[in-house]
Each structure stands twice: as structure tokens, then as C-alpha cells.
PDB file of C-alpha atoms in Angstrom:
ATOM      1  CA  MET A   1     -18.969  -4.722 -30.509  1.00 47.00           C
ATOM      2  CA  ALA A   2     -18.044  -6.025 -26.991  1.00 64.00           C
ATOM      3  CA  ARG A   3     -14.665  -5.460 -25.704  1.00 76.00           C
ATOM      4  CA  LYS A   4     -12.235  -8.215 -25.913  1.00 86.00           C
ATOM      5  CA  LEU A   5     -11.920  -9.899 -22.401  1.00 91.00           C
ATOM      6  CA  ARG A   6      -8.681  -9.390 -20.466  1.00 91.00           C
ATOM      7  CA  PHE A   7      -6.761 -12.641 -20.815  1.00 93.00           C
ATOM      8  CA  MET A   8      -3.548 -13.807 -19.632  1.00 93.00           C
ATOM      9  CA  ARG A   9      -2.487 -17.318 -20.776  1.00 91.00           C
ATOM     10  CA  LYS A  10      -0.027 -17.743 -17.924  1.00 92.00           C
ATOM     11  CA  PRO A  11       1.354 -15.723 -14.920  1.00 93.00           C
ATOM     12  CA  ASN A  12       4.298 -13.211 -15.670  1.00 95.00           C
ATOM     13  CA  SER A  13       3.245 -12.711 -19.335  1.00 96.00           C
ATOM     14  CA  THR A  14       4.711  -9.851 -21.241  1.00 97.00           C
ATOM     15  CA  PHE A  15       2.173  -7.405 -22.945  1.00 98.00           C
ATOM     16  CA  GLU A  16       2.496  -4.380 -25.367  1.00 98.00           C
ATOM     17  CA  VAL A  17       0.060  -1.985 -23.752  1.00 97.00           C
ATOM     18  CA  THR A  18      -1.311   1.115 -25.563  1.00 97.00           C
ATOM     19  CA  THR A  19      -3.705   3.855 -24.580  1.00 96.00           C
ATOM     20  CA  ARG A  20      -4.811   6.575 -26.888  1.00 96.00           C
ATOM     21  CA  THR A  21      -6.302  10.054 -26.229  1.00 97.00           C
ATOM     22  CA  LEU A  22      -9.872  10.989 -27.113  1.00 95.00           C
ATOM     23  CA  GLN A  23     -10.148  11.576 -30.944  1.00 94.00           C
ATOM     24  CA  GLY A  24      -6.460  11.405 -31.220  1.00 94.00           C
ATOM     25  CA  ARG A  25      -6.097  14.791 -29.714  1.00 96.00           C
ATOM     26  CA  LEU A  26      -2.673  16.001 -28.950  1.00 96.00           C
ATOM     27  CA  LEU A  27      -3.190  16.104 -25.184  1.00 97.00           C
ATOM     28  CA  LEU A  28       0.197  14.306 -24.464  1.00 97.00           C
ATOM     29  CA  ARG A  29       2.158  17.042 -26.416  1.00 96.00           C
ATOM     30  CA  PRO A  30       5.585  16.837 -25.131  1.00 96.00           C
ATOM     31  CA  SER A  31       7.008  19.446 -22.677  1.00 96.00           C
ATOM     32  CA  LYS A  32       9.487  19.439 -20.003  1.00 95.00           C
ATOM     33  CA  GLU A  33       6.835  19.765 -17.269  1.00 96.00           C
ATOM     34  CA  LEU A  34       4.540  17.065 -18.703  1.00 97.00           C
ATOM     35  CA  ASN A  35       7.456  14.615 -19.295  1.00 97.00           C
ATOM     36  CA  ALA A  36       8.496  14.920 -15.482  1.00 97.00           C
ATOM     37  CA  ILE A  37       5.018  14.393 -14.388  1.00 97.00           C
ATOM     38  CA  ILE A  38       4.427  11.350 -16.519  1.00 98.00           C
ATOM     39  CA  ILE A  39       7.800   9.737 -15.402  1.00 98.00           C
ATOM     40  CA  GLY A  40       6.834  10.548 -11.694  1.00 97.00           C
ATOM     41  CA  ILE A  41       3.414   8.972 -12.206  1.00 98.00           C
ATOM     42  CA  LEU A  42       5.109   5.853 -13.645  1.00 98.00           C
ATOM     43  CA  GLY A  43       7.458   5.726 -10.685  1.00 97.00           C
ATOM     44  CA  ARG A  44       4.721   6.005  -8.172  1.00 97.00           C
ATOM     45  CA  ALA A  45       2.825   3.351 -10.018  1.00 98.00           C
ATOM     46  CA  LEU A  46       5.710   1.053 -10.028  1.00 98.00           C
ATOM     47  CA  ALA A  47       6.078   1.409  -6.168  1.00 97.00           C
ATOM     48  CA  LEU A  48       2.459   0.723  -5.689  1.00 97.00           C
ATOM     49  CA  TYR A  49       1.970  -1.998  -8.241  1.00 97.00           C
ATOM     50  CA  PRO A  50       5.263  -3.556  -9.040  1.00 94.00           C
ATOM     51  CA  VAL A  51       4.946  -4.789 -12.508  1.00 97.00           C
ATOM     52  CA  MET A  52       8.081  -4.954 -14.611  1.00 98.00           C
ATOM     53  CA  LEU A  53       8.315  -2.114 -17.025  1.00 98.00           C
ATOM     54  CA  HIS A  54      10.500  -2.881 -19.929  1.00 98.00           C
ATOM     55  CA  LEU A  55      10.067   0.046 -22.358  1.00 98.00           C
ATOM     56  CA  VAL A  56       7.868   3.200 -22.519  1.00 98.00           C
ATOM     57  CA  VAL A  57       7.353   5.967 -25.094  1.00 98.00           C
ATOM     58  CA  VAL A  58       4.794   8.805 -25.011  1.00 98.00           C
ATOM     59  CA  ALA A  59       3.848  10.186 -28.217  1.00 96.00           C
ATOM     60  CA  SER A  60       1.572  13.295 -28.625  1.00 96.00           C
ATOM     61  CA  ASN A  61      -1.656  11.430 -28.532  1.00 95.00           C
ATOM     62  CA  HIS A  62      -0.892   7.853 -27.184  1.00 96.00           C
ATOM     63  CA  ILE A  63       1.314   5.777 -24.975  1.00 97.00           C
ATOM     64  CA  HIS A  64       3.096   2.429 -25.680  1.00 97.00           C
ATOM     65  CA  MET A  65       4.600   0.184 -22.907  1.00 98.00           C
ATOM     66  CA  LEU A  66       6.181  -3.181 -22.804  1.00 98.00           C
ATOM     67  CA  ILE A  67       5.102  -4.669 -19.397  1.00 98.00           C
ATOM     68  CA  THR A  68       5.312  -8.020 -17.679  1.00 98.00           C
ATOM     69  CA  ALA A  69       2.740  -8.534 -14.945  1.00 97.00           C
ATOM     70  CA  GLU A  70       2.003 -11.369 -12.594  1.00 96.00           C
ATOM     71  CA  ASN A  71      -1.644 -11.554 -13.289  1.00 95.00           C
ATOM     72  CA  VAL A  72      -4.464  -9.270 -15.037  1.00 95.00           C
ATOM     73  CA  LYS A  73      -5.366  -7.555 -11.898  1.00 95.00           C
ATOM     74  CA  GLN A  74      -1.903  -6.315 -11.329  1.00 97.00           C
ATOM     75  CA  LEU A  75      -1.601  -4.881 -14.769  1.00 97.00           C
ATOM     76  CA  ALA A  76      -5.167  -3.471 -14.534  1.00 96.00           C
ATOM     77  CA  ASP A  77      -4.281  -1.773 -11.244  1.00 97.00           C
ATOM     78  CA  PHE A  78      -0.997  -0.439 -12.635  1.00 98.00           C
ATOM     79  CA  MET A  79      -2.792   0.953 -15.831  1.00 97.00           C
ATOM     80  CA  ARG A  80      -5.615   2.436 -13.809  1.00 97.00           C
ATOM     81  CA  PHE A  81      -3.313   4.385 -11.629  1.00 97.00           C
ATOM     82  CA  VAL A  82      -1.142   5.663 -14.565  1.00 98.00           C
ATOM     83  CA  ASN A  83      -4.047   6.581 -16.890  1.00 97.00           C
ATOM     84  CA  SER A  84      -6.117   8.205 -14.259  1.00 96.00           C
ATOM     85  CA  ASN A  85      -3.266  10.399 -13.046  1.00 96.00           C
ATOM     86  CA  ILE A  86      -2.001  11.260 -16.429  1.00 97.00           C
ATOM     87  CA  ALA A  87      -5.576  12.329 -17.371  1.00 96.00           C
ATOM     88  CA  LYS A  88      -5.867  14.426 -14.358  1.00 95.00           C
ATOM     89  CA  GLU A  89      -2.412  16.106 -14.588  1.00 95.00           C
ATOM     90  CA  ALA A  90      -2.290  16.705 -18.356  1.00 96.00           C
ATOM     91  CA  GLY A  91      -5.921  17.928 -18.040  1.00 94.00           C
ATOM     92  CA  ILE A  92      -4.910  20.537 -15.613  1.00 93.00           C
ATOM     93  CA  LEU A  93      -1.784  21.372 -17.733  1.00 93.00           C
ATOM     94  CA  HIS A  94      -3.715  21.840 -21.068  1.00 94.00           C
ATOM     95  CA  ARG A  95      -7.025  23.137 -19.431  1.00 94.00           C
ATOM     96  CA  TRP A  96      -8.958  20.107 -20.666  1.00 94.00           C
ATOM     97  CA  LYS A  97     -12.018  19.222 -18.639  1.00 91.00           C
ATOM     98  CA  GLU A  98     -13.545  16.549 -20.965  1.00 92.00           C
ATOM     99  CA  LYS A  99     -12.997  12.822 -21.341  1.00 95.00           C
ATOM    100  CA  PHE A 100      -9.266  12.216 -21.885  1.00 96.00           C
ATOM    101  CA  TRP A 101      -8.773   8.736 -23.179  1.00 97.00           C
ATOM    102  CA  GLY A 102     -10.618   7.398 -26.159  1.00 93.00           C
ATOM    103  CA  ARG A 103     -11.176   3.938 -24.658  1.00 91.00           C
ATOM    104  CA  ARG A 104      -9.630   1.420 -22.211  1.00 91.00           C
ATOM    105  CA  TYR A 105      -6.047   0.516 -22.724  1.00 95.00           C
ATOM    106  CA  THR A 106      -5.315  -2.426 -25.099  1.00 95.00           C
ATOM    107  CA  SER A 107      -2.998  -5.132 -24.024  1.00 96.00           C
ATOM    108  CA  LEU A 108      -1.485  -7.646 -26.575  1.00 96.00           C
ATOM    109  CA  ASP A 109       0.290 -10.691 -25.268  1.00 97.00           C
ATOM    110  CA  VAL A 110       3.829 -10.998 -26.848  1.00 97.00           C
ATOM    111  CA  LEU A 111       4.500 -14.689 -27.176  1.00 96.00           C
ATOM    112  CA  ASP A 112       7.951 -15.286 -28.444  1.00 96.00           C
ATOM    113  CA  ASP A 113      11.461 -13.534 -28.523  1.00 96.00           C
ATOM    114  CA  LYS A 114      11.400 -12.612 -32.041  1.00 96.00           C
ATOM    115  CA  LYS A 115       8.214 -10.715 -31.688  1.00 97.00           C
ATOM    116  CA  MET A 116       9.334  -9.203 -28.481  1.00 97.00           C
ATOM    117  CA  ILE A 117      12.539  -7.636 -30.175  1.00 97.00           C
ATOM    118  CA  GLU A 118      10.280  -6.440 -33.111  1.00 97.00           C
ATOM    119  CA  ARG A 119       7.915  -4.629 -30.722  1.00 97.00           C
ATOM    120  CA  ALA A 120      10.929  -3.080 -28.721  1.00 97.00           C
ATOM    121  CA  ALA A 121      12.279  -1.722 -32.002  1.00 97.00           C
ATOM    122  CA  TYR A 122       8.719  -0.415 -32.857  1.00 97.00           C
ATOM    123  CA  LEU A 123       8.483   1.435 -29.572  1.00 97.00           C
ATOM    124  CA  LEU A 124      12.062   2.891 -30.039  1.00 97.00           C
ATOM    125  CA  SER A 125      11.237   4.113 -33.510  1.00 96.00           C
ATOM    126  CA  HIS A 126       8.409   6.472 -32.348  1.00 94.00           C
ATOM    127  CA  GLY A 127       9.118   9.925 -33.664  1.00 93.00           C
ATOM    128  CA  CYS A 128      11.310   8.671 -36.497  1.00 94.00           C
ATOM    129  CA  LYS A 129       8.828   6.406 -38.237  1.00 92.00           C
ATOM    130  CA  GLU A 130       6.276   9.407 -38.499  1.00 91.00           C
ATOM    131  CA  GLY A 131       9.065  11.648 -39.949  1.00 91.00           C
ATOM    132  CA  LEU A 132       9.092  14.027 -36.847  1.00 94.00           C
ATOM    133  CA  VAL A 133      12.797  13.533 -35.849  1.00 95.00           C
ATOM    134  CA  LEU A 134      15.657  11.864 -37.337  1.00 94.00           C
ATOM    135  CA  ARG A 135      16.974  10.055 -34.272  1.00 95.00           C
ATOM    136  CA  PRO A 136      14.874   8.249 -31.498  1.00 95.00           C
ATOM    137  CA  GLN A 137      16.715  10.080 -28.787  1.00 95.00           C
ATOM    138  CA  ASP A 138      15.560  13.470 -30.404  1.00 95.00           C
ATOM    139  CA  TRP A 139      11.752  12.614 -29.630  1.00 97.00           C
ATOM    140  CA  PRO A 140      11.119  15.452 -27.086  1.00 96.00           C
ATOM    141  CA  GLY A 141       8.429  13.380 -25.267  1.00 96.00           C
ATOM    142  CA  VAL A 142       8.991  10.645 -22.659  1.00 97.00           C
ATOM    143  CA  ASN A 143      11.161   7.891 -24.188  1.00 95.00           C
ATOM    144  CA  CYS A 144      13.565   5.301 -22.823  1.00 96.00           C
ATOM    145  CA  VAL A 145      16.305   5.441 -25.507  1.00 97.00           C
ATOM    146  CA  GLU A 146      19.007   6.779 -23.132  1.00 96.00           C
ATOM    147  CA  ALA A 147      17.735   4.489 -20.394  1.00 97.00           C
ATOM    148  CA  VAL A 148      18.205   1.322 -22.469  1.00 97.00           C
ATOM    149  CA  THR A 149      21.335   2.282 -24.315  1.00 97.00           C
ATOM    150  CA  ARG A 150      23.330   4.000 -21.532  1.00 95.00           C
ATOM    151  CA  GLY A 151      21.578   2.958 -18.352  1.00 93.00           C
ATOM    152  CA  LYS A 152      20.360   6.524 -17.599  1.00 94.00           C
ATOM    153  CA  PRO A 153      17.623   6.323 -14.868  1.00 93.00           C
ATOM    154  CA  LEU A 154      14.242   7.907 -15.526  1.00 97.00           C
ATOM    155  CA  LYS A 155      13.521  10.841 -13.140  1.00 97.00           C
ATOM    156  CA  GLY A 156      10.187  12.586 -12.437  1.00 97.00           C
ATOM    157  CA  VAL A 157       7.794  14.011  -9.817  1.00 96.00           C
ATOM    158  CA  TRP A 158       4.484  12.858  -8.653  1.00 95.00           C
ATOM    159  CA  TYR A 159       1.984  15.320  -6.921  1.00 93.00           C
ATOM    160  CA  ASP A 160      -0.167  14.008  -4.072  1.00 90.00           C
ATOM    161  CA  ARG A 161      -3.238  15.976  -5.243  1.00 90.00           C
ATOM    162  CA  THR A 162      -5.437  14.396  -2.492  1.00 89.00           C
ATOM    163  CA  LYS A 163      -3.243  15.837   0.385  1.00 91.00           C
ATOM    164  CA  GLN A 164      -3.003  19.129  -1.440  1.00 88.00           C
ATOM    165  CA  TYR A 165      -6.869  19.348  -1.749  1.00 85.00           C
ATOM    166  CA  GLU A 166      -7.350  18.346   1.880  1.00 90.00           C
ATOM    167  CA  ALA A 167      -4.785  21.033   3.041  1.00 90.00           C
ATOM    168  CA  ALA A 168      -6.527  23.644   0.931  1.00 87.00           C
ATOM    169  CA  ARG A 169      -9.878  22.731   2.433  1.00 88.00           C
ATOM    170  CA  ALA A 170      -8.477  23.119   5.929  1.00 89.00           C
ATOM    171  CA  GLY A 171      -7.518  26.663   5.104  1.00 87.00           C
ATOM    172  CA  GLN A 172      -3.713  26.201   4.523  1.00 87.00           C
ATOM    173  CA  GLU A 173      -1.849  28.148   2.118  1.00 84.00           C
ATOM    174  CA  VAL A 174      -0.400  25.512  -0.246  1.00 82.00           C
ATOM    175  CA  SER A 175       1.661  25.009  -3.346  1.00 84.00           C
ATOM    176  CA  CYS A 176       1.871  21.915  -5.408  1.00 83.00           C
ATOM    177  CA  ARG A 177       5.482  21.678  -4.699  1.00 85.00           C
ATOM    178  CA  ASP A 178       4.684  20.942  -0.999  1.00 86.00           C
ATOM    179  CA  PHE A 179       3.115  17.691  -2.061  1.00 88.00           C
ATOM    180  CA  ALA A 180       5.682  16.623  -4.608  1.00 91.00           C
ATOM    181  CA  THR A 181       7.656  13.428  -4.451  1.00 94.00           C
ATOM    182  CA  GLU A 182      10.568  12.616  -6.764  1.00 96.00           C
ATOM    183  CA  TYR A 183      10.771   9.238  -8.249  1.00 96.00           C
ATOM    184  CA  GLU A 184      13.738   7.702 -10.013  1.00 96.00           C
ATOM    185  CA  PHE A 185      13.609   4.210 -11.459  1.00 96.00           C
ATOM    186  CA  GLU A 186      15.469   1.962 -13.995  1.00 95.00           C
ATOM    187  CA  LEU A 187      13.741  -0.198 -16.560  1.00 97.00           C
ATOM    188  CA  SER A 188      13.482  -4.021 -16.212  1.00 96.00           C
ATOM    189  CA  PRO A 189      15.325  -6.110 -18.808  1.00 96.00           C
ATOM    190  CA  LEU A 190      13.248  -7.677 -21.482  1.00 97.00           C
ATOM    191  CA  PRO A 191      12.536 -11.245 -20.690  1.00 96.00           C
ATOM    192  CA  CYS A 192      14.220 -12.290 -24.091  1.00 95.00           C
ATOM    193  CA  PHE A 193      17.416 -10.592 -22.777  1.00 95.00           C
ATOM    194  CA  ALA A 194      17.382 -12.279 -19.511  1.00 87.00           C
ATOM    195  CA  GLY A 195      20.556 -14.276 -20.317  1.00 90.00           C
ATOM    196  CA  LEU A 196      22.685 -11.360 -21.473  1.00 96.00           C
ATOM    197  CA  SER A 197      24.793  -9.117 -19.423  1.00 96.00           C
ATOM    198  CA  VAL A 198      23.873  -5.492 -19.017  1.00 96.00           C
ATOM    199  CA  GLY A 199      26.511  -4.489 -21.550  1.00 96.00           C
ATOM    200  CA  GLN A 200      25.240  -7.050 -24.030  1.00 97.00           C
ATOM    201  CA  GLN A 201      21.574  -5.772 -23.609  1.00 97.00           C
ATOM    202  CA  ARG A 202      22.810  -1.997 -24.253  1.00 97.00           C
ATOM    203  CA  ALA A 203      24.620  -3.175 -27.225  1.00 97.00           C
ATOM    204  CA  GLN A 204      21.348  -4.908 -28.616  1.00 97.00           C
ATOM    205  CA  TYR A 205      19.414  -1.666 -28.103  1.00 97.00           C
ATOM    206  CA  ARG A 206      22.119   0.410 -29.550  1.00 97.00           C
ATOM    207  CA  ALA A 207      22.066  -1.820 -32.723  1.00 97.00           C
ATOM    208  CA  MET A 208      18.234  -1.263 -32.833  1.00 97.00           C
ATOM    209  CA  VAL A 209      18.668   2.464 -32.593  1.00 97.00           C
ATOM    210  CA  ARG A 210      21.195   2.574 -35.359  1.00 97.00           C
ATOM    211  CA  ASP A 211      18.944   0.582 -37.763  1.00 97.00           C
ATOM    212  CA  ILE A 212      16.210   3.037 -36.825  1.00 97.00           C
ATOM    213  CA  GLU A 213      18.271   5.975 -37.748  1.00 96.00           C
ATOM    214  CA  GLU A 214      19.485   4.665 -40.950  1.00 96.00           C
ATOM    215  CA  LEU A 215      15.948   3.848 -42.074  1.00 95.00           C
ATOM    216  CA  ALA A 216      14.624   7.229 -41.083  1.00 94.00           C
ATOM    217  CA  LYS A 217      17.451   8.993 -43.156  1.00 93.00           C
ATOM    218  CA  LYS A 218      16.570   6.923 -46.130  1.00 93.00           C
ATOM    219  CA  GLN A 219      12.821   7.671 -45.777  1.00 91.00           C
ATOM    220  CA  VAL A 220      13.562  11.444 -45.437  1.00 91.00           C
ATOM    221  CA  ALA A 221      15.812  11.476 -48.490  1.00 90.00           C
ATOM    222  CA  LYS A 222      13.260   9.522 -50.544  1.00 89.00           C
ATOM    223  CA  ALA A 223      10.403  11.953 -49.517  1.00 86.00           C
ATOM    224  CA  GLY A 224      12.658  14.985 -50.359  1.00 87.00           C
ATOM    225  CA  ARG A 225      11.610  16.706 -47.162  1.00 85.00           C
ATOM    226  CA  ARG A 226      12.897  17.680 -43.868  1.00 88.00           C
ATOM    227  CA  VAL A 227      11.521  16.239 -40.489  1.00 90.00           C
ATOM    228  CA  MET A 228       9.261  18.404 -38.488  1.00 91.00           C
ATOM    229  CA  GLY A 229      11.809  18.755 -35.554  1.00 93.00           C
ATOM    230  CA  ALA A 230      11.258  18.840 -31.725  1.00 93.00           C
ATOM    231  CA  SER A 231      10.546  22.450 -31.475  1.00 94.00           C
ATOM    232  CA  ARG A 232       7.492  22.166 -33.809  1.00 94.00           C
ATOM    233  CA  VAL A 233       6.313  19.087 -31.963  1.00 95.00           C
ATOM    234  CA  ARG A 234       6.367  20.950 -28.700  1.00 94.00           C
ATOM    235  CA  ALA A 235       4.649  24.049 -30.286  1.00 95.00           C
ATOM    236  CA  ALA A 236       1.465  22.018 -31.430  1.00 94.00           C
ATOM    237  CA  ASP A 237      -1.908  22.863 -30.089  1.00 95.00           C
ATOM    238  CA  PRO A 238      -2.706  20.092 -27.575  1.00 95.00           C
ATOM    239  CA  HIS A 239      -6.464  20.437 -28.285  1.00 95.00           C
ATOM    240  CA  ARG A 240      -6.027  19.792 -31.933  1.00 93.00           C
ATOM    241  CA  ARG A 241      -7.119  16.481 -33.483  1.00 89.00           C
ATOM    242  CA  PRO A 242      -5.536  14.891 -36.535  1.00 85.00           C
ATOM    243  CA  SER A 243      -7.504  15.486 -39.794  1.00 79.00           C
ATOM    244  CA  LYS A 244      -7.006  11.719 -40.461  1.00 78.00           C
ATOM    245  CA  MET A 245      -6.297   8.843 -38.253  1.00 74.00           C
ATOM    246  CA  GLU A 246      -5.026   5.411 -39.405  1.00 74.00           C
ATOM    247  CA  LYS A 247      -7.361   2.680 -37.970  1.00 75.00           C
ATOM    248  CA  SER A 248      -6.769  -0.857 -38.085  1.00 78.00           C
ATOM    249  CA  PRO A 249      -8.088  -3.852 -36.070  1.00 83.00           C
ATOM    250  CA  ALA A 250      -5.715  -4.987 -33.162  1.00 86.00           C
ATOM    251  CA  PRO A 251      -4.273  -8.357 -33.616  1.00 92.00           C
ATOM    252  CA  LEU A 252      -5.144 -11.020 -31.084  1.00 93.00           C
ATOM    253  CA  CYS A 253      -1.620 -11.141 -29.935  1.00 95.00           C
ATOM    254  CA  HIS A 254       1.952 -10.659 -31.206  1.00 96.00           C
ATOM    255  CA  CYS A 255       3.461 -13.931 -32.340  1.00 96.00           C
ATOM    256  CA  SER A 256       5.847 -15.151 -35.239  1.00 96.00           C
ATOM    257  CA  ASP A 257       4.919 -18.985 -34.996  1.00 96.00           C
ATOM    258  CA  PRO A 258       1.558 -19.801 -36.733  1.00 96.00           C
ATOM    259  CA  GLN A 259       1.078 -22.872 -34.521  1.00 97.00           C
ATOM    260  CA  MET A 260       1.813 -20.996 -31.437  1.00 96.00           C
ATOM    261  CA  TRP A 261      -0.770 -18.294 -32.552  1.00 96.00           C
ATOM    262  CA  GLN A 262      -3.405 -21.006 -33.190  1.00 97.00           C
ATOM    263  CA  ARG A 263      -2.918 -22.470 -29.805  1.00 97.00           C
ATOM    264  CA  TYR A 264      -3.271 -18.997 -28.281  1.00 97.00           C
ATOM    265  CA  ARG A 265      -6.307 -18.445 -30.270  1.00 96.00           C
ATOM    266  CA  ASP A 266      -7.786 -21.708 -29.053  1.00 97.00           C
ATOM    267  CA  ASP A 267      -6.975 -20.937 -25.404  1.00 96.00           C
ATOM    268  CA  TYR A 268      -8.648 -17.637 -25.759  1.00 96.00           C
ATOM    269  CA  ARG A 269     -11.770 -19.076 -27.367  1.00 96.00           C
ATOM    270  CA  TRP A 270     -12.035 -21.646 -24.441  1.00 96.00           C
ATOM    271  CA  PHE A 271     -11.541 -18.815 -21.796  1.00 96.00           C
ATOM    272  CA  ALA A 272     -14.049 -16.577 -23.429  1.00 95.00           C
ATOM    273  CA  ALA A 273     -16.747 -19.325 -23.857  1.00 96.00           C
ATOM    274  CA  ALA A 274     -16.036 -20.438 -20.273  1.00 96.00           C
ATOM    275  CA  TYR A 275     -16.338 -17.016 -18.893  1.00 95.00           C
ATOM    276  CA  ARG A 276     -19.490 -16.049 -20.751  1.00 94.00           C
ATOM    277  CA  ALA A 277     -21.215 -19.210 -19.935  1.00 96.00           C
ATOM    278  CA  ALA A 278     -20.501 -18.655 -16.147  1.00 95.00           C
ATOM    279  CA  SER A 279     -21.497 -14.947 -16.653  1.00 93.00           C
ATOM    280  CA  ARG A 280     -25.007 -16.038 -17.791  1.00 92.00           C
ATOM    281  CA  ARG A 281     -25.426 -18.422 -15.033  1.00 92.00           C
ATOM    282  CA  LEU A 282     -24.431 -15.803 -12.570  1.00 90.00           C
ATOM    283  CA  ARG A 283     -26.809 -13.200 -13.937  1.00 87.00           C
ATOM    284  CA  ALA A 284     -29.617 -15.798 -13.824  1.00 86.00           C
ATOM    285  CA  GLY A 285     -29.235 -15.960 -10.081  1.00 85.00           C
ATOM    286  CA  GLU A 286     -27.112 -19.161  -9.742  1.00 88.00           C
ATOM    287  CA  LYS A 287     -24.670 -19.249  -6.660  1.00 85.00           C
ATOM    288  CA  ASP A 288     -21.169 -20.703  -6.514  1.00 89.00           C
ATOM    289  CA  VAL A 289     -20.587 -20.232 -10.147  1.00 92.00           C
ATOM    290  CA  LYS A 290     -16.999 -21.047 -11.145  1.00 94.00           C
ATOM    291  CA  PHE A 291     -15.175 -18.713 -13.449  1.00 94.00           C
ATOM    292  CA  PRO A 292     -11.899 -19.542 -15.206  1.00 94.00           C
ATOM    293  CA  ALA A 293      -8.831 -18.488 -13.298  1.00 91.00           C
ATOM    294  CA  ASN A 294      -7.115 -15.041 -13.652  1.00 91.00           C
ATOM    295  CA  CYS A 295     -10.153 -12.867 -14.687  1.00 92.00           C
ATOM    296  CA  PHE A 296     -12.537 -10.073 -13.488  1.00 91.00           C
ATOM    297  CA  LEU A 297     -15.967 -11.105 -12.546  1.00 89.00           C
ATOM    298  CA  PRO A 298     -18.715  -9.313 -14.250  1.00 87.00           C
ATOM    299  CA  ALA A 299     -21.057  -6.767 -12.621  1.00 81.00           C
ATOM    300  CA  LEU A 300     -24.293  -8.137 -11.423  1.00 73.00           C
ATOM    301  CA  ALA A 301     -27.644  -7.308 -13.055  1.00 68.00           C
ATOM    302  CA  PHE A 302     -29.615  -4.475 -11.568  1.00 71.00           C
ATOM    303  CA  LYS A 303     -32.484  -5.416  -9.280  1.00 69.00           C
ATOM    304  CA  GLY A 304     -35.323  -2.875  -9.342  1.00 74.00           C
ATOM    305  CA  LEU A 305     -37.856  -2.034  -6.656  1.00 74.00           C
ATOM    306  CA  GLU A 306     -40.397  -4.531  -5.419  1.00 73.00           C
ATOM    307  CA  ALA A 307     -43.926  -4.016  -6.870  1.00 68.00           C
ATOM    308  CA  PRO A 308     -46.204  -2.392  -4.373  1.00 70.00           C
ATOM    309  CA  GLY A 309     -48.373  -4.873  -2.522  1.00 62.00           C
TER     310      GLY A 309
END
């Protein structure tokens, strides 16, 4: 099946973005070193491609983010930098030389405030909803609980591997620390919280966290078992793949209003039909083909060698 076309209904749209590791392997297993590297990569990416990063959580085999971007290219550039650098750094750390990510990231448009708050709570619940920890802030991987509830900035380090490689080739004695840059950043407020003060926003997040904790305690008590705990999460083999993975088709978008969902579906269908029609004309050799706005043009067809005369 062909991949869904990257589509943005209007500038400055908010997306839930997800990227999963190959075969669900635990290549993002939390550790102090990897956490700092991932946050540093996010800080560097924000400096280069200034999207609005609202929330982020890194599980052992996938990443979730809520991001607002001006256009599809800005989002794609940001995610390309983040995913390629995480794959490189985590691959070095875990001695993994194969393909790192299972497929291209998915981006689902979040259309209304109700769904935006719901998706925010979903991201914050990682670790708890799987029965791994009792509180969202106990998750040992990268998470933003302290950032959104207390205003604690995210701090990490980014390594310029290109300069490190060039220095090593020049015969210099180098250490990765010589090419490290520290990054510190704060998360952008959710668009649905734009009219709230900072204190009101944090109160909203703290209420979400309390609800998540209460639900986690009830689920653990009902199951009659203890949570795995942060130490066991950190001790997992990063090369291990889960014996079973839950698979379900991704929705077209996140929306709580059926009529709004239908309008979005119709807009996407129009966009996809216009894009594919223009693509066929371009591949047939037509010039000055017009594509719908805010999209990536397809690669041109291959032209072989001329037949010998």
C-alpha cells in the first residue's frame, strides 16, 4: 500500500508525530547518556528548524511529539534531522549497525481543542498506561512532565560528528567532548492553552498527571501485580524485540467533531486526487504542471540510455 501523502490543511497546524524503531526493538531504552543526547538533538533541531514543540516522550521503542509547524517542509526537515541523528547516536551507543527506524514518521493533524488535550494526556501517560511505572514523572526516558508542570527546562548535549570526523581525518587527537554543544530549551504552549497564563497552563497539566496517576494505581490494583519499575526498564536488552506488538491502522486525523472530520477527509481526498493527477502528467513529460500548494513534488521517472544508432 502506498504511503499516505503528507498533507497540511492550513499553515501552522498541530500534529501528533510518531516514529517507531525497526521491529519494535528497544533501541531507545532509557539511559542517562541517551536521554541527554536525545534532548540535545531536539534542541539543535529547534535551532535549525524552529517548529513549535509542545510535548515529547521517548518510550523504549518509539517517540511521540506534539508539534506545530508552518508547513510540511518545516516539519519534514525537523523530523529528518531528529530521526537521522537519533538513529546515528543510539546506534553508536547500542552497537546497532542495521536500519534503525521501521518506517517514515507518521503525522496526524489534531483538529480541535478537545482532541488536543486528549492527545496531550495520552503522551503524558506513557510508562503508566503500560504498567511500567506508577507516575508519569517516574518514566526514566525522555519526558516533559517536569517541564510542563513546573517549568523545568530540558537540557541536553549535541555532538557535531561531522567536525569530529574531519578532525580525526586530519590526524588530530579528538574526543567527542571537544565537539559537544549544550542545548537548553522550553516547550511551547499548546495552541488550546494560548489564552491561559503560565500558572493556569501548569495547573491544567498537573490535573492531567493526577488523573493519570489515579488511573494507574487502579489498574495495578485490579491486576494484582506491581509495576516493572524504572530500574528494570533501564536494564532491558536494547536489541530485544517484543514477542507481540499491537498493530492498528492510524486514523486519518484526530478530531472529535464528525462534521469537521468529514470536511478534513474531503479536503484530503481532493488534495490526493489533484496531486496524483499532476504527478501522472509530470511523469508523462508535461512541463509547467501545477501541483496543489504545500506539498513535495514526486521524483521524476528514470530515463535509460539511448538505443545505439
